[in-house]
PDB file of C-alpha atoms and ligand atoms in Angstrom:
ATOM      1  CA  UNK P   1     122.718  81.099 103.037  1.00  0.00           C
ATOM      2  CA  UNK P   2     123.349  83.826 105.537  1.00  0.00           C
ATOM      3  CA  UNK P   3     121.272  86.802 106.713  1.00  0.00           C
ATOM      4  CA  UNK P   4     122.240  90.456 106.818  1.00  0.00           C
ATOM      5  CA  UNK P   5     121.171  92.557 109.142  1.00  0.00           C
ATOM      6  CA  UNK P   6     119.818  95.715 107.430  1.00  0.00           C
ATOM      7  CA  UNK P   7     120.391  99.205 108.279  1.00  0.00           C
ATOM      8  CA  UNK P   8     117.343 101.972 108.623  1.00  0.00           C
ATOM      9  CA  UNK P   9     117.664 105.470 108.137  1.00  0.00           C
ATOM     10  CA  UNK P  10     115.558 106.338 111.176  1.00  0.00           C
ATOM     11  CA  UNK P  11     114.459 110.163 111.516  1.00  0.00           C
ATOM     12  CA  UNK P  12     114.390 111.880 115.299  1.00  0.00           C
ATOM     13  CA  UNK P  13     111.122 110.202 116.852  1.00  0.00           C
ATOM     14  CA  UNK P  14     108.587 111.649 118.754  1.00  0.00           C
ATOM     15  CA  UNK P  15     107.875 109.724 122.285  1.00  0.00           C
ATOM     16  CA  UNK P  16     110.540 107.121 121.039  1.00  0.00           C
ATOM     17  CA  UNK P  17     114.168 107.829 122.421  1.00  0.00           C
ATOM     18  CA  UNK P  18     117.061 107.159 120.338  1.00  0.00           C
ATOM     19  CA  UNK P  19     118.410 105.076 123.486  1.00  0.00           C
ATOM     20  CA  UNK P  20     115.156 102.714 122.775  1.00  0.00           C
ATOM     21  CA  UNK P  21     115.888 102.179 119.454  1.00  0.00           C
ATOM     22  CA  UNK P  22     119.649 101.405 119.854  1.00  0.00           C
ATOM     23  CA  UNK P  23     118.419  98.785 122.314  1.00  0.00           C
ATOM     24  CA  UNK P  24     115.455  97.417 119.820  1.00  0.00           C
ATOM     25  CA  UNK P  25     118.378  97.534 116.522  1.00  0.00           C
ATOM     26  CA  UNK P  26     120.801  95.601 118.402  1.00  0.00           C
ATOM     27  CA  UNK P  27     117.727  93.021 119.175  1.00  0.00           C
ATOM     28  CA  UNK P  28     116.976  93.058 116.446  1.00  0.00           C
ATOM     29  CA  UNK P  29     120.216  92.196 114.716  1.00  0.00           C
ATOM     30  CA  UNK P  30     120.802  89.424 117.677  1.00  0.00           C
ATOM     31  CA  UNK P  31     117.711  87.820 115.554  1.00  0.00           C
ATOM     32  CA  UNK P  32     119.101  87.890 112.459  1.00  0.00           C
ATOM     33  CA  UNK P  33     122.915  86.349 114.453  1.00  0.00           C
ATOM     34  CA  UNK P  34     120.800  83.326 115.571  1.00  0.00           C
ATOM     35  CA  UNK P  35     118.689  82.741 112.254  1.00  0.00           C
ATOM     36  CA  UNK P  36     122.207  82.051 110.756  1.00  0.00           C
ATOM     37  CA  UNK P  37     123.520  79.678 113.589  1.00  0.00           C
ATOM     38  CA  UNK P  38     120.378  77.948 113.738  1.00  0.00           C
ATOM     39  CA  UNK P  39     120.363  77.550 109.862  1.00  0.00           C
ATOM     40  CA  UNK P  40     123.864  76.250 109.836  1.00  0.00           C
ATOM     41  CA  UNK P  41     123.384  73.531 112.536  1.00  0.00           C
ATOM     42  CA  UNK P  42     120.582  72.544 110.649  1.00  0.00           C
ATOM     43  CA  UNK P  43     122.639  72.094 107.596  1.00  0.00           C
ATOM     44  CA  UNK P  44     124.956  70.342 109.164  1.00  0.00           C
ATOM     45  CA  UNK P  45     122.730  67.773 110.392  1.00  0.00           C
ATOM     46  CA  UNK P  46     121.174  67.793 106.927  1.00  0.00           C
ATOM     47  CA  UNK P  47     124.805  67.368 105.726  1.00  0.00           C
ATOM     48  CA  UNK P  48     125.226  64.378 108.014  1.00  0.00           C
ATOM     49  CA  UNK P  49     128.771  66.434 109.746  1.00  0.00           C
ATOM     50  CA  UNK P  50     126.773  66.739 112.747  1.00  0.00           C
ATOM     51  CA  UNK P  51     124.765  64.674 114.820  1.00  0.00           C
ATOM     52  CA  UNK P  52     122.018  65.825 117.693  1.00  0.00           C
ATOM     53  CA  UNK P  53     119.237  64.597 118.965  1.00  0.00           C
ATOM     54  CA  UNK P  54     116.415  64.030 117.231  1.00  0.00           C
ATOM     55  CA  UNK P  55     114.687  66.299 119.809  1.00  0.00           C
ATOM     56  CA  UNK P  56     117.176  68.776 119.261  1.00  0.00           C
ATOM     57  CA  UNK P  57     116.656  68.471 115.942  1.00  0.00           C
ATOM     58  CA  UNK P  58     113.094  69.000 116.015  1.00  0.00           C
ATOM     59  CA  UNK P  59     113.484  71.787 118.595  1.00  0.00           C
ATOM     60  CA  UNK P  60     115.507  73.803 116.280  1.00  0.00           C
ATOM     61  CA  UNK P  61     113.320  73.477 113.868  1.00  0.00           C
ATOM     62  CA  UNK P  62     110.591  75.572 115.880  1.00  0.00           C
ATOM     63  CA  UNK P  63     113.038  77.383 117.213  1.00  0.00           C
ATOM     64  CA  UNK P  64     113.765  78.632 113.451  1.00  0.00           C
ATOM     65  CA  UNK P  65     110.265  79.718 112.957  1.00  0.00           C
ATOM     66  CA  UNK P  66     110.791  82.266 116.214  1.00  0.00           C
ATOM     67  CA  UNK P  67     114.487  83.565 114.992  1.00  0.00           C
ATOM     68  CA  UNK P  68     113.414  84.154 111.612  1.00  0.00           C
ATOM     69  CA  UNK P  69     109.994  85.787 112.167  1.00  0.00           C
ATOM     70  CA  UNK P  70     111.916  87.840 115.109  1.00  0.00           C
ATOM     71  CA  UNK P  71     114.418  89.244 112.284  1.00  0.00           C
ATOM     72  CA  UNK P  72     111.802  89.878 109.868  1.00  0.00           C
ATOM     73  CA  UNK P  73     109.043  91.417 112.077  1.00  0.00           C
ATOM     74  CA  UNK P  74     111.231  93.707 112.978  1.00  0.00           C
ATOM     75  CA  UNK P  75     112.119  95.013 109.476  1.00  0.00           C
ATOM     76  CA  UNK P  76     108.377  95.363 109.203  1.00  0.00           C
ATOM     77  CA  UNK P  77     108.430  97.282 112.468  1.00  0.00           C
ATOM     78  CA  UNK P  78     111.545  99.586 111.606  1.00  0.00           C
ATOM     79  CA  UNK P  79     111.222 100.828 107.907  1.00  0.00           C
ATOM     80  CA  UNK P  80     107.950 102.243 108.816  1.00  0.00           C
ATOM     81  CA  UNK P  81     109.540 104.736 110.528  1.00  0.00           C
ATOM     82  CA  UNK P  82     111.764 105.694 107.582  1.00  0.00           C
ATOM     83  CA  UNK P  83     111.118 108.744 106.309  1.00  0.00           C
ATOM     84  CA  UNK P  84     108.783 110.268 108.897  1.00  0.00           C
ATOM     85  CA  UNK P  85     105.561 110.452 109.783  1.00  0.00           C
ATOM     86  CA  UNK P  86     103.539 110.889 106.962  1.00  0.00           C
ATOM     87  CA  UNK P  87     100.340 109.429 104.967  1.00  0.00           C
ATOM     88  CA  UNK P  88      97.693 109.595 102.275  1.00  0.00           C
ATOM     89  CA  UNK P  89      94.411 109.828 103.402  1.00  0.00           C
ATOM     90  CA  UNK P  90      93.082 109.248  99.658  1.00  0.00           C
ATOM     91  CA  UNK P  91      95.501 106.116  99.421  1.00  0.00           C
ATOM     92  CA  UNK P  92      94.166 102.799  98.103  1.00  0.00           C
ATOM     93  CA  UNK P  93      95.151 101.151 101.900  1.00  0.00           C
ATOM     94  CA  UNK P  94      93.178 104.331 103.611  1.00  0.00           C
ATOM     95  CA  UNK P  95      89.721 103.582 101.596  1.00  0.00           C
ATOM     96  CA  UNK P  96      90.286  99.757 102.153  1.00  0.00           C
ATOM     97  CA  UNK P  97      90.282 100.050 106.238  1.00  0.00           C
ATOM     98  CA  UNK P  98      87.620 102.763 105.584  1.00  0.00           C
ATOM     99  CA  UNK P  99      85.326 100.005 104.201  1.00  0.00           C
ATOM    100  CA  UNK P 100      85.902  97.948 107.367  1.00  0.00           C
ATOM    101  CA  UNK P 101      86.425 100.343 109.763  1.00  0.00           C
ATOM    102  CA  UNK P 102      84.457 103.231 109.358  1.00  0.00           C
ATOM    103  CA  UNK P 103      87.108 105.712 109.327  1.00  0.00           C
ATOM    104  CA  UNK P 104      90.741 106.146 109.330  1.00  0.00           C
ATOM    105  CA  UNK P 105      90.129 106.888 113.307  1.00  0.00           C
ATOM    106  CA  UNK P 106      87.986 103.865 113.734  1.00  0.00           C
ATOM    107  CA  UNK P 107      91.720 101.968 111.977  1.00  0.00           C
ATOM    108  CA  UNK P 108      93.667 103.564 114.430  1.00  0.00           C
ATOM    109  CA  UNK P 109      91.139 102.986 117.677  1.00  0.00           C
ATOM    110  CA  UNK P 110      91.273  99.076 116.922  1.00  0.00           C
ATOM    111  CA  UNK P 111      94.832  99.234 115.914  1.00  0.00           C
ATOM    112  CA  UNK P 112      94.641 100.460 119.620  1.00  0.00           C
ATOM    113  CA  UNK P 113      92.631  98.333 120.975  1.00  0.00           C
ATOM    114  CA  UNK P 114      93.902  95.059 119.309  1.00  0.00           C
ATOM    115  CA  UNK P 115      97.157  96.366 121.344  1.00  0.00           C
ATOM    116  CA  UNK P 116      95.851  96.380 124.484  1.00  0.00           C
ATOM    117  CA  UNK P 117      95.966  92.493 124.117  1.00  0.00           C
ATOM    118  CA  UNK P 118      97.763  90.915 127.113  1.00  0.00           C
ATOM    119  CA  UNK P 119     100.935  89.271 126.331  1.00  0.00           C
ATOM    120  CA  UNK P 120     103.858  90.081 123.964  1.00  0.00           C
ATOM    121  CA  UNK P 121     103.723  89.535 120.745  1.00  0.00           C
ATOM    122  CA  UNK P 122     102.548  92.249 117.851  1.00  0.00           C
ATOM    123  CA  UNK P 123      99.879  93.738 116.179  1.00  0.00           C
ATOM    124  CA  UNK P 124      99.580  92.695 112.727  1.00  0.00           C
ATOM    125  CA  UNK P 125      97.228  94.186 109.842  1.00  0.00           C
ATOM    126  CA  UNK P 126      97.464  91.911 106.872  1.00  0.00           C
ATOM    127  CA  UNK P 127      95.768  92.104 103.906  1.00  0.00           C
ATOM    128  CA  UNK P 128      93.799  89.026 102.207  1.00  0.00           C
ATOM    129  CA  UNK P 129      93.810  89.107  98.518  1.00  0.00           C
ATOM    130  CA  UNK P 130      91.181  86.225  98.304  1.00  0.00           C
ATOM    131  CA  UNK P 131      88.481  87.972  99.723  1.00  0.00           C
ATOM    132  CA  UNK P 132      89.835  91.872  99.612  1.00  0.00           C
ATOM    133  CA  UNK P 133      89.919  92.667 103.439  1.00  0.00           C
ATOM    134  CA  UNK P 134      92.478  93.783 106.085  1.00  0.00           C
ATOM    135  CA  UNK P 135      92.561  91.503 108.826  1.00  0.00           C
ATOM    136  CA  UNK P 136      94.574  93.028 112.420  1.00  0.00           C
ATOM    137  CA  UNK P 137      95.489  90.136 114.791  1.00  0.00           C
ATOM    138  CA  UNK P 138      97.518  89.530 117.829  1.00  0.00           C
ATOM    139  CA  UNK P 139     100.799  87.556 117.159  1.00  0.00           C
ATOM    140  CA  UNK P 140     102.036  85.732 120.106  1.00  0.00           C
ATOM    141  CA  UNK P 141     105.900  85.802 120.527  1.00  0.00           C
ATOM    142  CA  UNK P 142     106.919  86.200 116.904  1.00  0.00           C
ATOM    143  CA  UNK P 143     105.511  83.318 115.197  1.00  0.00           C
ATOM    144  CA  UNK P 144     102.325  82.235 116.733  1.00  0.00           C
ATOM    145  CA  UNK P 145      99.003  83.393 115.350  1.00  0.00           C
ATOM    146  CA  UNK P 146     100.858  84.392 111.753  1.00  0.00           C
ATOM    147  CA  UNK P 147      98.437  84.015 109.163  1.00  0.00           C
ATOM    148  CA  UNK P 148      99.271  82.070 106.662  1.00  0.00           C
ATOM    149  CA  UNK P 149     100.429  83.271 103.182  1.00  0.00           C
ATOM    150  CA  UNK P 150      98.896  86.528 103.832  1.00  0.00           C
ATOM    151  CA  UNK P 151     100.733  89.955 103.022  1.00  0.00           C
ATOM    152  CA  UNK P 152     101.962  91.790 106.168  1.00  0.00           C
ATOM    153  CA  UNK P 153     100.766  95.339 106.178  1.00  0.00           C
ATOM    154  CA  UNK P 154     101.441  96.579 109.071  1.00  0.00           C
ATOM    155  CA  UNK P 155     103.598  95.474 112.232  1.00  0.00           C
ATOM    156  CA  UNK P 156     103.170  97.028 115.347  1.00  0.00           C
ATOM    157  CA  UNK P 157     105.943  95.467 117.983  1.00  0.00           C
ATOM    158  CA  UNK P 158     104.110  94.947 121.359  1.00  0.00           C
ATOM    159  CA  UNK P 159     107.005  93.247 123.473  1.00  0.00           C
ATOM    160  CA  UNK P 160     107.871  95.207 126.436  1.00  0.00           C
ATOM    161  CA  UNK P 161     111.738  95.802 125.199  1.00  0.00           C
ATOM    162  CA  UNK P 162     110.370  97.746 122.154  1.00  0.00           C
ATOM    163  CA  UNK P 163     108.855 100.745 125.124  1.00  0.00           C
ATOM    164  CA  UNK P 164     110.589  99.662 128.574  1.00  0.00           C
ATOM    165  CA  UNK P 165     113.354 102.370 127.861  1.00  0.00           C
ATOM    166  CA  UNK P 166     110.983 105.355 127.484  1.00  0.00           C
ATOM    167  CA  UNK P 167     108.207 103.603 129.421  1.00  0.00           C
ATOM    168  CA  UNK P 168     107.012 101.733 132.388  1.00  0.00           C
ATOM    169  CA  UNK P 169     104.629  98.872 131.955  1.00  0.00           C
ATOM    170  CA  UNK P 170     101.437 100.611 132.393  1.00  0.00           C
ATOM    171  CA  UNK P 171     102.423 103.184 129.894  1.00  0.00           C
ATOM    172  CA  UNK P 172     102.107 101.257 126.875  1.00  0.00           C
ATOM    173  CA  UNK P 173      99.386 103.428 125.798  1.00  0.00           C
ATOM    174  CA  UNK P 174     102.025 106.056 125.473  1.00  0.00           C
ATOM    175  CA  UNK P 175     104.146 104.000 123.726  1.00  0.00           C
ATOM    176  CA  UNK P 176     101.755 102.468 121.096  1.00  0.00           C
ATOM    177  CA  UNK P 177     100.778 106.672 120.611  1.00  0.00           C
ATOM    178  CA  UNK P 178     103.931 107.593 119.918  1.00  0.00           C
ATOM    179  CA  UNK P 179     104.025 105.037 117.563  1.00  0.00           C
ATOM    180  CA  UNK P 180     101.147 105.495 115.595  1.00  0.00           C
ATOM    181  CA  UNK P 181     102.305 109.280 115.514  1.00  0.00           C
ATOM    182  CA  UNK P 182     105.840 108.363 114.278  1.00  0.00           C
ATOM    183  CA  UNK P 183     104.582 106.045 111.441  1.00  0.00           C
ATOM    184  CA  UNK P 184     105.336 106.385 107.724  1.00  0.00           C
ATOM    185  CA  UNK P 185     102.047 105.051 106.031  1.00  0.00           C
ATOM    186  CA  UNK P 186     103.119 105.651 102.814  1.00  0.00           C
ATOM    187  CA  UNK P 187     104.957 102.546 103.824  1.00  0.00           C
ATOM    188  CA  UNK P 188     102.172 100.455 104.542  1.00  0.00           C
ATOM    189  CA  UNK P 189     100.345 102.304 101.509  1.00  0.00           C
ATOM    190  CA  UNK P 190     103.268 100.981  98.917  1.00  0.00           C
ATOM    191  CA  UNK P 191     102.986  97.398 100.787  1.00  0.00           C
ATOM    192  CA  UNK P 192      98.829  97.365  99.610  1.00  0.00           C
ATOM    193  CA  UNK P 193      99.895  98.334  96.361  1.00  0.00           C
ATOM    194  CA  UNK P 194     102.524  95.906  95.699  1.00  0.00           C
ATOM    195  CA  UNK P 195      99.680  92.966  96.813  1.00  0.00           C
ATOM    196  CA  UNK P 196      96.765  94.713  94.932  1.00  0.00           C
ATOM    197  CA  UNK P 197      98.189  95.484  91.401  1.00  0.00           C
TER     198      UNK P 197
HETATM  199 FE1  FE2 S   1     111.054  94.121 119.202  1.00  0.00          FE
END
């Protein structure tokens, strides 16, 4: 088993420089390098041709759970910016966050403010099929705070090396603008489709 990393056909951004998100892809893809080491020394401990630490072992186990959800938050992050920024404001996704927050505005403002959590980590809008409501949380690091099982909506990447090119700390605001203003939601819309057929 070995990981890819994938390409994006990123547009021109608005408030996000193309210097920032040559820094964020080759992140990114550093993710996907050590998801595949990581895996591999595993397997060869599994396969009994190498020998660590029980500690070690247990430590790269964890350590998985932070590569791999690095790699694939990030895929979340960038494919929403395929295709430009556009949306549906009739969409299934836009009357669902309607019903919880009011408006799409009232979305966006706790999108916003959910963001304005201290730390890095991400903002993450899931959707829970067992009771038929978006849920936006902080995620800690990568991996911390996931919700279990549920379908990832929407990612918004909160770590300071996703703005620090185009922004100084206490710009973030800007940042997490530019990003709202950048996004494809038909992404996100075909995303609540796929978990709501
Ligand atoms: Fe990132």
């Amino acid at each position: 088993m070995t990981y890819t990393p994938r390409t994006f056909n990123l547009p021109t951004l608005s408030g996000i420089s193309e210097k920032q998100i040559a820094v964020h892809l080759a992140l990114y893809e550093g993710y996907v390098k050590h998801v595949n080491l990581i895996a591999d020394q595993l397997k060869q401990v599994r396969e009994g041709s190498l020998s660590l630490d029980p500690y070690v072992v247990a430590e790269l186990r964890r350590r998985f759970a932070f590569e791999f959800d690095g790699m694939r938050m990030h895929e979340y992050y960038l494919e929403q910016f395929e295709g430009g920024a556009q949306g549906n404001q009739d969409s299934s996704l836009a009357k669902k966050a309607i019903e919880k927050y009011g408006s799409l505005d009232g979305f966006a403002a706790h999108i916003k403010e959910v963001a304005g959590s201290r730390g890095i980590g991400w903002v993450v809008v899931y959707y829970d099929t067992v009771v038929q409501e978006l849920h936006t949380t902080f995620v800690g690091d990568h991996e911390i705070g996931q919700l279990s099982g549920l379908p990832i909506i929407l990612a918004l990447d909160l770590w300071e090396h996703a703005f620090m090119v185009d922004y100084v700390p206490a710009e973030k605001k800007n940042y997490i603008d530019a990003f709202l203003a950048n996004m494809n939601w038909t992404v996100c819309e075909k995303r609540f489709e796929q978990v709501t057929v």
